[in-house]
mmCIF file of N, CA, C and O in Angstrom:
data_model
loop_
_atom_site.group_PDB
_atom_site.id
_atom_site.type_symbol
_atom_site.label_atom_id
_atom_site.label_comp_id
_atom_site.label_asym_id
_atom_site.label_seq_id
_atom_site.Cartn_x
_atom_site.Cartn_y
_atom_site.Cartn_z
ATOM 1 N N MET N 1 -41.411 -19.350 -23.804
ATOM 2 C CA MET N 1 -40.384 -19.783 -23.230
ATOM 3 C C MET N 1 -39.821 -18.559 -22.168
ATOM 4 O O MET N 1 -39.520 -17.501 -22.844
ATOM 5 N N ILE N 2 -39.592 -18.871 -20.987
ATOM 6 C CA ILE N 2 -39.019 -17.797 -20.196
ATOM 7 C C ILE N 2 -37.629 -18.277 -20.110
ATOM 8 O O ILE N 2 -37.140 -19.320 -19.817
ATOM 9 N N LEU N 3 -36.802 -17.196 -20.087
ATOM 10 C CA LEU N 3 -35.349 -17.578 -20.085
ATOM 11 C C LEU N 3 -34.754 -16.753 -18.672
ATOM 12 O O LEU N 3 -35.059 -15.507 -18.594
ATOM 13 N N PHE N 4 -34.235 -17.554 -17.812
ATOM 14 C CA PHE N 4 -33.629 -16.826 -16.768
ATOM 15 C C PHE N 4 -32.187 -16.752 -16.802
ATOM 16 O O PHE N 4 -31.609 -17.524 -17.223
ATOM 17 N N VAL N 5 -31.686 -15.576 -16.610
ATOM 18 C CA VAL N 5 -30.182 -15.212 -16.532
ATOM 19 C C VAL N 5 -29.669 -15.144 -15.003
ATOM 20 O O VAL N 5 -30.143 -14.283 -14.466
ATOM 21 N N HIS N 6 -28.711 -15.822 -14.803
ATOM 22 C CA HIS N 6 -28.159 -15.833 -13.581
ATOM 23 C C HIS N 6 -26.735 -14.823 -13.772
ATOM 24 O O HIS N 6 -26.225 -14.957 -14.591
ATOM 25 N N SER N 7 -26.663 -14.022 -12.676
ATOM 26 C CA SER N 7 -25.556 -12.878 -12.841
ATOM 27 C C SER N 7 -25.158 -12.928 -11.324
ATOM 28 O O SER N 7 -25.869 -13.196 -10.462
ATOM 29 N N SER N 8 -23.942 -12.322 -11.188
ATOM 30 C CA SER N 8 -23.418 -12.165 -9.822
ATOM 31 C C SER N 8 -22.477 -11.052 -9.954
ATOM 32 O O SER N 8 -21.851 -10.592 -10.921
ATOM 33 N N ILE N 9 -22.291 -10.722 -8.592
ATOM 34 C CA ILE N 9 -21.161 -9.463 -8.353
ATOM 35 C C ILE N 9 -20.095 -9.997 -7.446
ATOM 36 O O ILE N 9 -20.421 -10.489 -6.419
ATOM 37 N N GLN N 10 -18.942 -9.642 -7.998
ATOM 38 C CA GLN N 10 -17.862 -10.176 -6.898
ATOM 39 C C GLN N 10 -17.206 -8.782 -6.451
ATOM 40 O O GLN N 10 -16.809 -7.912 -7.267
ATOM 41 N N ALA N 11 -17.017 -8.627 -5.285
ATOM 42 C CA ALA N 11 -16.456 -7.341 -4.740
ATOM 43 C C ALA N 11 -15.245 -7.764 -3.929
ATOM 44 O O ALA N 11 -15.291 -8.709 -2.996
ATOM 45 N N ILE N 12 -14.097 -7.191 -4.346
ATOM 46 C CA ILE N 12 -12.922 -7.570 -3.535
ATOM 47 C C ILE N 12 -12.483 -6.293 -2.728
ATOM 48 O O ILE N 12 -12.464 -5.215 -3.331
ATOM 49 N N ILE N 13 -12.529 -6.284 -1.386
ATOM 50 C CA ILE N 13 -12.479 -5.408 -0.567
ATOM 51 C C ILE N 13 -11.372 -5.513 0.293
ATOM 52 O O ILE N 13 -10.997 -6.462 1.005
ATOM 53 N N ASN N 14 -10.424 -4.362 0.225
ATOM 54 C CA ASN N 14 -9.311 -4.310 1.284
ATOM 55 C C ASN N 14 -9.919 -3.200 2.385
ATOM 56 O O ASN N 14 -10.174 -2.149 2.069
ATOM 57 N N PRO N 15 -10.269 -3.685 3.648
ATOM 58 C CA PRO N 15 -10.892 -2.833 4.762
ATOM 59 C C PRO N 15 -10.133 -1.520 4.755
ATOM 60 O O PRO N 15 -10.659 -0.400 5.000
ATOM 61 N N LYS N 16 -8.767 -1.837 5.015
ATOM 62 C CA LYS N 16 -8.126 -0.502 5.218
ATOM 63 C C LYS N 16 -8.043 0.484 4.175
ATOM 64 O O LYS N 16 -8.216 1.595 4.354
ATOM 65 N N VAL N 17 -7.899 0.012 2.858
ATOM 66 C CA VAL N 17 -8.011 1.071 1.780
ATOM 67 C C VAL N 17 -9.493 1.694 1.723
ATOM 68 O O VAL N 17 -9.582 2.829 1.508
ATOM 69 N N LEU N 18 -10.336 0.753 1.911
ATOM 70 C CA LEU N 18 -11.680 1.212 1.904
ATOM 71 C C LEU N 18 -11.932 2.465 2.912
ATOM 72 O O LEU N 18 -12.545 3.405 2.467
ATOM 73 N N ILE N 19 -11.559 2.421 4.042
ATOM 74 C CA ILE N 19 -11.817 3.464 4.974
ATOM 75 C C ILE N 19 -10.746 4.465 5.024
ATOM 76 O O ILE N 19 -10.779 5.316 5.738
ATOM 77 N N GLY N 20 -9.695 4.323 4.266
ATOM 78 C CA GLY N 20 -8.673 5.312 4.160
ATOM 79 C C GLY N 20 -7.535 5.150 5.116
ATOM 80 O O GLY N 20 -6.680 6.140 5.266
ATOM 81 N N GLU N 21 -7.309 4.134 5.623
ATOM 82 C CA GLU N 21 -6.168 3.832 6.699
ATOM 83 C C GLU N 21 -4.992 3.913 5.670
ATOM 84 O O GLU N 21 -4.844 3.079 4.759
ATOM 85 N N LYS N 22 -3.813 4.559 6.213
ATOM 86 C CA LYS N 22 -2.633 4.836 5.433
ATOM 87 C C LYS N 22 -1.438 4.032 5.894
ATOM 88 O O LYS N 22 -0.492 3.865 5.287
ATOM 89 N N SER N 23 -1.523 3.819 7.298
ATOM 90 C CA SER N 23 -0.359 2.977 7.840
ATOM 91 C C SER N 23 -0.261 1.612 7.545
ATOM 92 O O SER N 23 -1.287 0.761 7.605
ATOM 93 N N TYR N 24 0.854 1.127 7.098
ATOM 94 C CA TYR N 24 1.206 -0.101 6.640
ATOM 95 C C TYR N 24 1.260 -1.117 7.794
ATOM 96 O O TYR N 24 0.632 -2.083 7.674
ATOM 97 N N ILE N 25 1.514 -0.823 8.896
ATOM 98 C CA ILE N 25 1.647 -1.696 10.116
ATOM 99 C C ILE N 25 0.564 -1.953 10.876
ATOM 100 O O ILE N 25 0.485 -2.792 11.716
ATOM 101 N N VAL N 26 -0.566 -0.951 10.547
ATOM 102 C CA VAL N 26 -1.784 -1.307 11.177
ATOM 103 C C VAL N 26 -2.608 -2.332 10.476
ATOM 104 O O VAL N 26 -2.814 -2.355 9.312
ATOM 105 N N ALA N 27 -3.119 -3.422 11.223
ATOM 106 C CA ALA N 27 -3.935 -4.456 10.693
ATOM 107 C C ALA N 27 -5.388 -4.205 10.946
ATOM 108 O O ALA N 27 -5.709 -3.777 12.031
ATOM 109 N N ALA N 28 -6.122 -4.439 9.946
ATOM 110 C CA ALA N 28 -7.639 -4.375 9.984
ATOM 111 C C ALA N 28 -8.069 -5.225 10.947
ATOM 112 O O ALA N 28 -7.685 -6.521 10.922
ATOM 113 N N ASP N 29 -9.091 -5.104 11.655
ATOM 114 C CA ASP N 29 -9.765 -5.927 12.651
ATOM 115 C C ASP N 29 -11.095 -5.864 12.612
ATOM 116 O O ASP N 29 -11.727 -5.216 11.798
ATOM 117 N N ALA N 30 -11.921 -6.477 13.456
ATOM 118 C CA ALA N 30 -13.545 -6.363 13.644
ATOM 119 C C ALA N 30 -13.962 -5.159 13.774
ATOM 120 O O ALA N 30 -15.087 -4.786 13.421
ATOM 121 N N SER N 31 -13.163 -4.230 14.397
ATOM 122 C CA SER N 31 -13.585 -2.766 14.730
ATOM 123 C C SER N 31 -13.824 -2.057 13.389
ATOM 124 O O SER N 31 -14.450 -1.047 13.318
ATOM 125 N N TYR N 32 -13.193 -2.456 12.320
ATOM 126 C CA TYR N 32 -13.453 -1.831 10.973
ATOM 127 C C TYR N 32 -14.724 -2.080 10.378
ATOM 128 O O TYR N 32 -15.010 -1.485 9.454
ATOM 129 N N LEU N 33 -15.471 -3.036 10.832
ATOM 130 C CA LEU N 33 -16.446 -3.600 10.039
ATOM 131 C C LEU N 33 -17.612 -2.748 9.869
ATOM 132 O O LEU N 33 -18.056 -2.603 8.715
ATOM 133 N N LYS N 34 -18.029 -1.920 10.753
ATOM 134 C CA LYS N 34 -19.219 -0.948 10.716
ATOM 135 C C LYS N 34 -18.979 -0.186 9.606
ATOM 136 O O LYS N 34 -19.845 0.350 8.953
ATOM 137 N N GLU N 35 -17.668 0.426 9.819
ATOM 138 C CA GLU N 35 -17.415 1.442 8.934
ATOM 139 C C GLU N 35 -17.186 0.968 7.226
ATOM 140 O O GLU N 35 -17.538 1.580 6.353
ATOM 141 N N VAL N 36 -16.633 -0.142 7.103
ATOM 142 C CA VAL N 36 -16.531 -0.866 5.862
ATOM 143 C C VAL N 36 -17.983 -1.161 5.339
ATOM 144 O O VAL N 36 -18.307 -0.691 4.284
ATOM 145 N N GLU N 37 -18.956 -1.524 6.226
ATOM 146 C CA GLU N 37 -20.274 -1.807 5.880
ATOM 147 C C GLU N 37 -20.908 -0.431 5.151
ATOM 148 O O GLU N 37 -21.255 -0.464 3.993
ATOM 149 N N LYS N 38 -20.766 0.680 5.931
ATOM 150 C CA LYS N 38 -21.310 1.919 5.575
ATOM 151 C C LYS N 38 -20.693 2.475 4.301
ATOM 152 O O LYS N 38 -21.529 2.664 3.300
ATOM 153 N N ILE N 39 -19.575 2.480 4.185
ATOM 154 C CA ILE N 39 -18.965 2.923 3.057
ATOM 155 C C ILE N 39 -19.073 1.911 1.676
ATOM 156 O O ILE N 39 -19.407 2.419 0.367
ATOM 157 N N PHE N 40 -19.049 0.571 1.998
ATOM 158 C CA PHE N 40 -19.320 -0.307 0.788
ATOM 159 C C PHE N 40 -20.766 0.004 0.221
ATOM 160 O O PHE N 40 -20.932 -0.008 -0.958
ATOM 161 N N GLU N 41 -21.658 0.231 1.188
ATOM 162 C CA GLU N 41 -23.137 0.446 0.681
ATOM 163 C C GLU N 41 -23.203 1.658 0.037
ATOM 164 O O GLU N 41 -23.871 1.985 -0.901
ATOM 165 N N GLN N 42 -22.616 2.730 0.261
ATOM 166 C CA GLN N 42 -22.427 4.167 -0.308
ATOM 167 C C GLN N 42 -21.834 3.946 -1.798
ATOM 168 O O GLN N 42 -22.447 4.494 -2.649
ATOM 169 N N GLU N 43 -20.723 3.165 -1.933
ATOM 170 C CA GLU N 43 -20.036 2.955 -3.125
ATOM 171 C C GLU N 43 -21.005 2.133 -4.062
ATOM 172 O O GLU N 43 -21.214 2.255 -5.153
ATOM 173 N N ALA N 44 -21.691 1.004 -3.358
ATOM 174 C CA ALA N 44 -22.558 0.229 -4.298
ATOM 175 C C ALA N 44 -23.697 1.037 -4.763
ATOM 176 O O ALA N 44 -24.150 0.615 -5.993
ATOM 177 N N GLU N 45 -24.163 1.696 -4.003
ATOM 178 C CA GLU N 45 -25.279 2.682 -4.457
ATOM 179 C C GLU N 45 -24.981 3.396 -5.743
ATOM 180 O O GLU N 45 -25.682 3.776 -6.535
ATOM 181 N N LYS N 46 -23.672 3.965 -5.681
ATOM 182 C CA LYS N 46 -23.176 4.826 -6.823
ATOM 183 C C LYS N 46 -23.166 4.016 -7.971
ATOM 184 O O LYS N 46 -23.294 4.512 -9.110
ATOM 185 N N ILE N 47 -22.934 2.563 -7.971
ATOM 186 C CA ILE N 47 -22.732 1.857 -9.234
ATOM 187 C C ILE N 47 -24.160 1.473 -9.724
ATOM 188 O O ILE N 47 -24.368 1.453 -10.650
ATOM 189 N N SER N 48 -25.065 0.998 -8.739
ATOM 190 C CA SER N 48 -26.309 0.717 -9.319
ATOM 191 C C SER N 48 -27.387 0.496 -8.171
ATOM 192 O O SER N 48 -26.967 -0.040 -7.043
ATOM 193 N N PRO N 49 -28.602 0.904 -8.298
ATOM 194 C CA PRO N 49 -29.468 0.696 -7.171
ATOM 195 C C PRO N 49 -29.823 -0.782 -7.047
ATOM 196 O O PRO N 49 -30.435 -0.905 -6.018
ATOM 197 N N PHE N 50 -29.631 -1.666 -7.963
ATOM 198 C CA PHE N 50 -30.057 -2.981 -7.864
ATOM 199 C C PHE N 50 -29.013 -3.913 -6.733
ATOM 200 O O PHE N 50 -29.437 -4.963 -6.556
ATOM 201 N N LEU N 51 -27.814 -3.170 -6.653
ATOM 202 C CA LEU N 51 -26.801 -3.806 -5.759
ATOM 203 C C LEU N 51 -27.315 -3.713 -4.267
ATOM 204 O O LEU N 51 -27.868 -2.691 -3.647
ATOM 205 N N LYS N 52 -27.222 -4.952 -3.590
ATOM 206 C CA LYS N 52 -27.992 -4.925 -2.410
ATOM 207 C C LYS N 52 -27.098 -4.497 -1.024
ATOM 208 O O LYS N 52 -25.964 -4.250 -1.376
ATOM 209 N N GLY N 53 -27.702 -4.667 0.116
ATOM 210 C CA GLY N 53 -26.650 -4.192 1.178
ATOM 211 C C GLY N 53 -25.394 -5.119 1.512
ATOM 212 O O GLY N 53 -25.615 -6.292 0.903
ATOM 213 N N PHE N 54 -24.608 -4.679 2.233
ATOM 214 C CA PHE N 54 -23.403 -5.381 2.509
ATOM 215 C C PHE N 54 -23.744 -6.752 3.086
ATOM 216 O O PHE N 54 -22.990 -7.790 2.700
ATOM 217 N N ASN N 55 -24.691 -6.943 4.054
ATOM 218 C CA ASN N 55 -24.967 -8.279 4.518
ATOM 219 C C ASN N 55 -25.754 -9.158 3.645
ATOM 220 O O ASN N 55 -25.994 -10.347 4.020
ATOM 221 N N MET N 56 -25.729 -8.847 2.400
ATOM 222 C CA MET N 56 -26.408 -9.730 1.425
ATOM 223 C C MET N 56 -25.298 -10.492 0.656
ATOM 224 O O MET N 56 -25.781 -11.092 -0.369
ATOM 225 N N TYR N 57 -24.259 -10.154 0.792
ATOM 226 C CA TYR N 57 -23.015 -10.930 -0.028
ATOM 227 C C TYR N 57 -22.476 -11.894 0.787
ATOM 228 O O TYR N 57 -22.592 -11.920 2.088
ATOM 229 N N ARG N 58 -21.744 -12.772 0.273
ATOM 230 C CA ARG N 58 -21.202 -13.965 0.831
ATOM 231 C C ARG N 58 -19.570 -13.733 0.846
ATOM 232 O O ARG N 58 -18.985 -13.430 -0.066
ATOM 233 N N LEU N 59 -19.019 -13.979 2.002
ATOM 234 C CA LEU N 59 -17.658 -13.874 2.242
ATOM 235 C C LEU N 59 -17.084 -15.258 1.714
ATOM 236 O O LEU N 59 -17.543 -16.227 2.307
ATOM 237 N N ASN N 60 -16.013 -15.055 0.796
ATOM 238 C CA ASN N 60 -15.494 -16.244 0.459
ATOM 239 C C ASN N 60 -13.938 -16.368 0.705
ATOM 240 O O ASN N 60 -13.229 -17.388 0.311
ATOM 241 N N ARG N 61 -13.333 -15.336 1.242
ATOM 242 C CA ARG N 61 -12.015 -15.422 1.557
ATOM 243 C C ARG N 61 -11.468 -14.167 2.664
ATOM 244 O O ARG N 61 -12.084 -13.246 2.361
ATOM 245 N N ILE N 62 -10.745 -14.735 3.531
ATOM 246 C CA ILE N 62 -10.359 -13.799 4.372
ATOM 247 C C ILE N 62 -8.778 -13.994 4.318
ATOM 248 O O ILE N 62 -8.199 -15.158 4.472
ATOM 249 N N ASP N 63 -7.940 -12.871 4.214
ATOM 250 C CA ASP N 63 -6.480 -12.984 4.403
ATOM 251 C C ASP N 63 -6.066 -12.547 5.602
ATOM 252 O O ASP N 63 -6.413 -11.361 6.108
ATOM 253 N N TYR N 64 -5.574 -13.375 6.521
ATOM 254 C CA TYR N 64 -5.059 -12.993 7.745
ATOM 255 C C TYR N 64 -3.778 -12.369 7.957
ATOM 256 O O TYR N 64 -2.976 -12.760 7.002
ATOM 257 N N CYS N 65 -3.377 -11.616 8.698
ATOM 258 C CA CYS N 65 -2.043 -11.200 8.914
ATOM 259 C C CYS N 65 -1.766 -10.945 10.316
ATOM 260 O O CYS N 65 -2.722 -11.008 11.206
ATOM 261 N N ILE N 66 -0.632 -10.878 10.655
ATOM 262 C CA ILE N 66 -0.100 -10.515 12.103
ATOM 263 C C ILE N 66 1.142 -9.571 11.901
ATOM 264 O O ILE N 66 1.891 -9.831 10.992
ATOM 265 N N ASN N 67 1.011 -8.641 12.840
ATOM 266 C CA ASN N 67 2.030 -7.690 12.898
ATOM 267 C C ASN N 67 2.653 -7.671 14.216
ATOM 268 O O ASN N 67 1.861 -7.659 15.308
ATOM 269 N N PHE N 68 3.829 -7.991 14.329
ATOM 270 C CA PHE N 68 4.319 -8.078 15.746
ATOM 271 C C PHE N 68 6.067 -7.678 15.651
ATOM 272 O O PHE N 68 6.476 -7.832 14.719
ATOM 273 N N ASP N 69 6.478 -7.429 16.653
ATOM 274 C CA ASP N 69 7.902 -7.183 16.822
ATOM 275 C C ASP N 69 8.608 -8.111 17.697
ATOM 276 O O ASP N 69 8.133 -8.392 18.790
ATOM 277 N N VAL N 70 9.499 -8.986 17.068
ATOM 278 C CA VAL N 70 10.186 -9.965 17.759
ATOM 279 C C VAL N 70 10.685 -9.728 19.027
ATOM 280 O O VAL N 70 10.625 -10.507 19.972
ATOM 281 N N SER N 71 11.121 -8.416 19.096
ATOM 282 C CA SER N 71 11.718 -8.087 20.541
ATOM 283 C C SER N 71 10.673 -8.190 21.494
ATOM 284 O O SER N 71 10.890 -7.947 22.808
ATOM 285 N N GLU N 72 9.556 -7.866 21.266
ATOM 286 C CA GLU N 72 8.345 -7.857 22.287
ATOM 287 C C GLU N 72 7.807 -9.053 22.590
ATOM 288 O O GLU N 72 6.955 -9.201 23.500
ATOM 289 N N LEU N 73 8.144 -10.177 21.759
ATOM 290 C CA LEU N 73 7.857 -11.367 22.368
ATOM 291 C C LEU N 73 8.355 -11.854 23.718
ATOM 292 O O LEU N 73 9.531 -11.772 23.653
ATOM 293 N N LYS N 74 7.585 -12.317 24.564
ATOM 294 C CA LYS N 74 8.065 -12.779 25.773
ATOM 295 C C LYS N 74 8.313 -14.223 26.007
ATOM 296 O O LYS N 74 7.438 -14.867 26.399
ATOM 297 N N PHE N 75 9.109 -14.914 25.583
ATOM 298 C CA PHE N 75 9.632 -16.143 25.826
ATOM 299 C C PHE N 75 11.122 -16.313 26.006
ATOM 300 O O PHE N 75 11.962 -15.437 25.592
ATOM 301 N N GLU N 76 11.499 -17.364 26.658
ATOM 302 C CA GLU N 76 12.906 -17.526 26.847
ATOM 303 C C GLU N 76 13.689 -18.264 25.648
ATOM 304 O O GLU N 76 13.015 -18.938 25.035
ATOM 305 N N TYR N 77 14.811 -17.668 25.248
ATOM 306 C CA TYR N 77 15.465 -18.253 24.187
ATOM 307 C C TYR N 77 17.041 -18.032 24.469
ATOM 308 O O TYR N 77 17.220 -16.993 25.166
ATOM 309 N N PRO N 78 18.009 -18.867 23.962
ATOM 310 C CA PRO N 78 19.332 -18.513 24.082
ATOM 311 C C PRO N 78 19.700 -17.261 23.513
ATOM 312 O O PRO N 78 19.290 -16.948 22.330
ATOM 313 N N PRO N 79 20.675 -16.457 24.305
ATOM 314 C CA PRO N 79 21.132 -15.098 23.765
ATOM 315 C C PRO N 79 21.689 -15.178 22.401
ATOM 316 O O PRO N 79 21.676 -14.447 21.530
ATOM 317 N N GLU N 80 22.415 -16.349 22.090
ATOM 318 C CA GLU N 80 23.035 -16.304 20.852
ATOM 319 C C GLU N 80 22.096 -16.567 19.536
ATOM 320 O O GLU N 80 22.494 -16.239 18.417
ATOM 321 N N LEU N 81 20.870 -16.738 19.968
ATOM 322 C CA LEU N 81 19.748 -16.645 18.746
ATOM 323 C C LEU N 81 19.228 -15.497 18.579
ATOM 324 O O LEU N 81 18.355 -15.211 17.612
ATOM 325 N N THR N 82 19.564 -14.440 19.202
ATOM 326 C CA THR N 82 19.073 -13.089 19.215
ATOM 327 C C THR N 82 19.061 -12.593 17.670
ATOM 328 O O THR N 82 18.076 -12.129 17.107
ATOM 329 N N THR N 83 20.193 -12.563 16.912
ATOM 330 C CA THR N 83 20.346 -12.179 15.609
ATOM 331 C C THR N 83 19.476 -13.151 14.591
ATOM 332 O O THR N 83 18.998 -12.691 13.452
ATOM 333 N N GLU N 84 19.309 -14.486 15.019
ATOM 334 C CA GLU N 84 18.763 -15.261 14.148
ATOM 335 C C GLU N 84 17.280 -15.616 14.259
ATOM 336 O O GLU N 84 16.613 -16.130 13.406
ATOM 337 N N LEU N 85 16.736 -14.906 15.494
ATOM 338 C CA LEU N 85 15.242 -15.265 15.875
ATOM 339 C C LEU N 85 14.386 -14.572 14.811
ATOM 340 O O LEU N 85 13.455 -15.689 14.411
ATOM 341 N N PRO N 86 14.476 -13.601 14.226
ATOM 342 C CA PRO N 86 13.486 -13.144 13.165
ATOM 343 C C PRO N 86 13.290 -14.048 11.899
ATOM 344 O O PRO N 86 12.456 -14.481 11.577
ATOM 345 N N LYS N 87 14.626 -14.462 11.538
ATOM 346 C CA LYS N 87 14.739 -15.573 10.434
ATOM 347 C C LYS N 87 13.965 -16.889 10.692
ATOM 348 O O LYS N 87 13.284 -17.397 10.080
ATOM 349 N N LEU N 88 14.406 -17.322 11.988
ATOM 350 C CA LEU N 88 13.812 -18.651 12.389
ATOM 351 C C LEU N 88 12.211 -18.548 12.566
ATOM 352 O O LEU N 88 11.335 -19.396 11.962
ATOM 353 N N ILE N 89 11.575 -17.309 13.181
ATOM 354 C CA ILE N 89 10.254 -17.292 13.164
ATOM 355 C C ILE N 89 9.749 -17.043 11.804
ATOM 356 O O ILE N 89 8.533 -17.651 11.603
ATOM 357 N N MET N 90 10.291 -16.357 10.730
ATOM 358 C CA MET N 90 9.731 -16.251 9.400
ATOM 359 C C MET N 90 9.663 -17.711 8.751
ATOM 360 O O MET N 90 8.704 -18.097 8.072
ATOM 361 N N ASN N 91 10.611 -18.573 9.107
ATOM 362 C CA ASN N 91 10.522 -19.807 8.628
ATOM 363 C C ASN N 91 9.576 -20.649 9.085
ATOM 364 O O ASN N 91 8.806 -21.462 8.414
ATOM 365 N N LEU N 92 9.180 -20.485 10.505
ATOM 366 C CA LEU N 92 8.175 -21.076 10.914
ATOM 367 C C LEU N 92 6.865 -20.733 10.328
ATOM 368 O O LEU N 92 5.850 -21.486 10.190
ATOM 369 N N ILE N 93 6.686 -19.500 10.278
ATOM 370 C CA ILE N 93 5.565 -19.005 9.719
ATOM 371 C C ILE N 93 5.254 -19.360 8.131
ATOM 372 O O ILE N 93 4.196 -19.831 7.801
ATOM 373 N N LYS N 94 6.259 -19.463 7.447
ATOM 374 C CA LYS N 94 6.380 -20.041 6.016
ATOM 375 C C LYS N 94 5.710 -21.377 6.007
ATOM 376 O O LYS N 94 5.163 -21.695 4.889
ATOM 377 N N CYS N 95 6.043 -22.131 6.930
ATOM 378 C CA CYS N 95 5.597 -23.565 7.009
ATOM 379 C C CYS N 95 4.278 -23.962 7.379
ATOM 380 O O CYS N 95 3.797 -24.890 7.445
ATOM 381 N N SER N 96 3.649 -22.924 7.964
ATOM 382 C CA SER N 96 2.347 -23.017 8.616
ATOM 383 C C SER N 96 1.098 -23.151 7.811
ATOM 384 O O SER N 96 1.069 -22.359 6.783
ATOM 385 N N ASP N 97 0.246 -24.214 8.167
ATOM 386 C CA ASP N 97 -0.872 -24.256 7.249
ATOM 387 C C ASP N 97 -0.672 -24.117 5.735
ATOM 388 O O ASP N 97 -1.648 -23.249 5.191
ATOM 389 N N ILE N 98 0.223 -24.787 5.243
ATOM 390 C CA ILE N 98 0.268 -24.717 3.636
ATOM 391 C C ILE N 98 -0.720 -25.935 3.313
ATOM 392 O O ILE N 98 -0.338 -27.133 3.515
ATOM 393 N N PRO N 99 -1.738 -25.621 2.405
ATOM 394 C CA PRO N 99 -2.463 -26.866 1.867
ATOM 395 C C PRO N 99 -1.760 -27.665 1.068
ATOM 396 O O PRO N 99 -0.685 -27.254 0.387
ATOM 397 N N ASP N 100 -1.940 -29.049 1.124
ATOM 398 C CA ASP N 100 -1.330 -30.163 0.415
ATOM 399 C C ASP N 100 -1.015 -29.625 -1.156
ATOM 400 O O ASP N 100 0.013 -30.070 -1.845
ATOM 401 N N HIS N 101 -1.969 -29.122 -1.752
ATOM 402 C CA HIS N 101 -1.818 -28.696 -3.446
ATOM 403 C C HIS N 101 -1.211 -27.569 -3.553
ATOM 404 O O HIS N 101 -1.021 -27.235 -4.854
ATOM 405 N N PHE N 102 -0.614 -26.819 -2.664
ATOM 406 C CA PHE N 102 0.199 -25.633 -2.785
ATOM 407 C C PHE N 102 1.790 -26.124 -2.773
ATOM 408 O O PHE N 102 2.061 -27.014 -2.279
ATOM 409 N N GLU N 103 2.595 -25.408 -3.625
ATOM 410 C CA GLU N 103 3.840 -25.553 -3.686
ATOM 411 C C GLU N 103 4.719 -24.225 -2.862
ATOM 412 O O GLU N 103 4.208 -23.208 -3.459
ATOM 413 N N LYS N 104 5.749 -24.434 -2.318
ATOM 414 C CA LYS N 104 6.579 -23.263 -1.760
ATOM 415 C C LYS N 104 7.253 -22.710 -2.980
ATOM 416 O O LYS N 104 7.798 -23.315 -3.994
ATOM 417 N N ASN N 105 7.250 -21.441 -3.157
ATOM 418 C CA ASN N 105 7.805 -20.684 -4.356
ATOM 419 C C ASN N 105 8.553 -19.500 -3.664
ATOM 420 O O ASN N 105 8.002 -18.287 -3.577
ATOM 421 N N ILE N 106 9.762 -19.845 -3.033
ATOM 422 C CA ILE N 106 10.556 -18.804 -2.602
ATOM 423 C C ILE N 106 11.359 -18.170 -3.624
ATOM 424 O O ILE N 106 12.376 -18.965 -3.973
ATOM 425 N N THR N 107 11.479 -16.820 -3.988
ATOM 426 C CA THR N 107 12.324 -16.298 -4.810
ATOM 427 C C THR N 107 13.469 -15.481 -4.322
ATOM 428 O O THR N 107 14.346 -15.397 -4.973
ATOM 429 N N LYS N 108 13.125 -15.034 -3.070
ATOM 430 C CA LYS N 108 14.355 -14.408 -2.304
ATOM 431 C C LYS N 108 14.235 -14.927 -0.939
ATOM 432 O O LYS N 108 13.290 -15.261 -0.446
ATOM 433 N N SER N 109 15.403 -14.593 -0.347
ATOM 434 C CA SER N 109 15.365 -15.004 1.252
ATOM 435 C C SER N 109 14.485 -14.327 1.892
ATOM 436 O O SER N 109 14.017 -14.693 3.254
ATOM 437 N N THR N 110 13.996 -12.922 1.565
ATOM 438 C CA THR N 110 13.134 -12.156 2.241
ATOM 439 C C THR N 110 11.612 -12.328 1.943
ATOM 440 O O THR N 110 10.775 -11.705 2.400
ATOM 441 N N ASN N 111 11.437 -13.043 1.005
ATOM 442 C CA ASN N 111 10.033 -13.282 0.441
ATOM 443 C C ASN N 111 9.547 -14.714 0.588
ATOM 444 O O ASN N 111 10.218 -15.620 0.621
ATOM 445 N N PHE N 112 8.310 -14.925 0.878
ATOM 446 C CA PHE N 112 7.704 -16.102 0.719
ATOM 447 C C PHE N 112 6.242 -16.105 0.254
ATOM 448 O O PHE N 112 5.565 -15.121 0.579
ATOM 449 N N ILE N 113 5.781 -17.107 -0.446
ATOM 450 C CA ILE N 113 4.373 -17.072 -0.970
ATOM 451 C C ILE N 113 3.575 -18.186 -0.179
ATOM 452 O O ILE N 113 4.195 -19.364 -0.056
#
C-alpha cells in the first residue's frame, strides 16, 4: 500500500517589511514585486531546498490600502465642512465593500475594523 501525504506551505508576506521599507506612509505597489520575488526566493532557499520559486505559490489574499491627504483632494465642498471632512471621508471608507457576513466593530471613534 502506498500512502500519499499532502502538505502545504503558507507564507504571509508584507512586501514593505520584506524589502526593508521603513516609512509608514509609503504604500507597496507593483514596483515592489521583483524585489519581493528575489528576497522571497532567497529566504525560501535558506529554509529548505524543496520550497519552489515565488511564482509556484498561489496568492489568496491582498490587503489594499490608500494613503492620501484630504487637503490634496481636488473637489468642491462647502467651507464649513473643512474640519468635518476627514471624519466624513473615514465614515465613507468604513462603509465601503463590507461583506454581508461581517459586522462593524468600532471600538474607538478613530478606529475601524
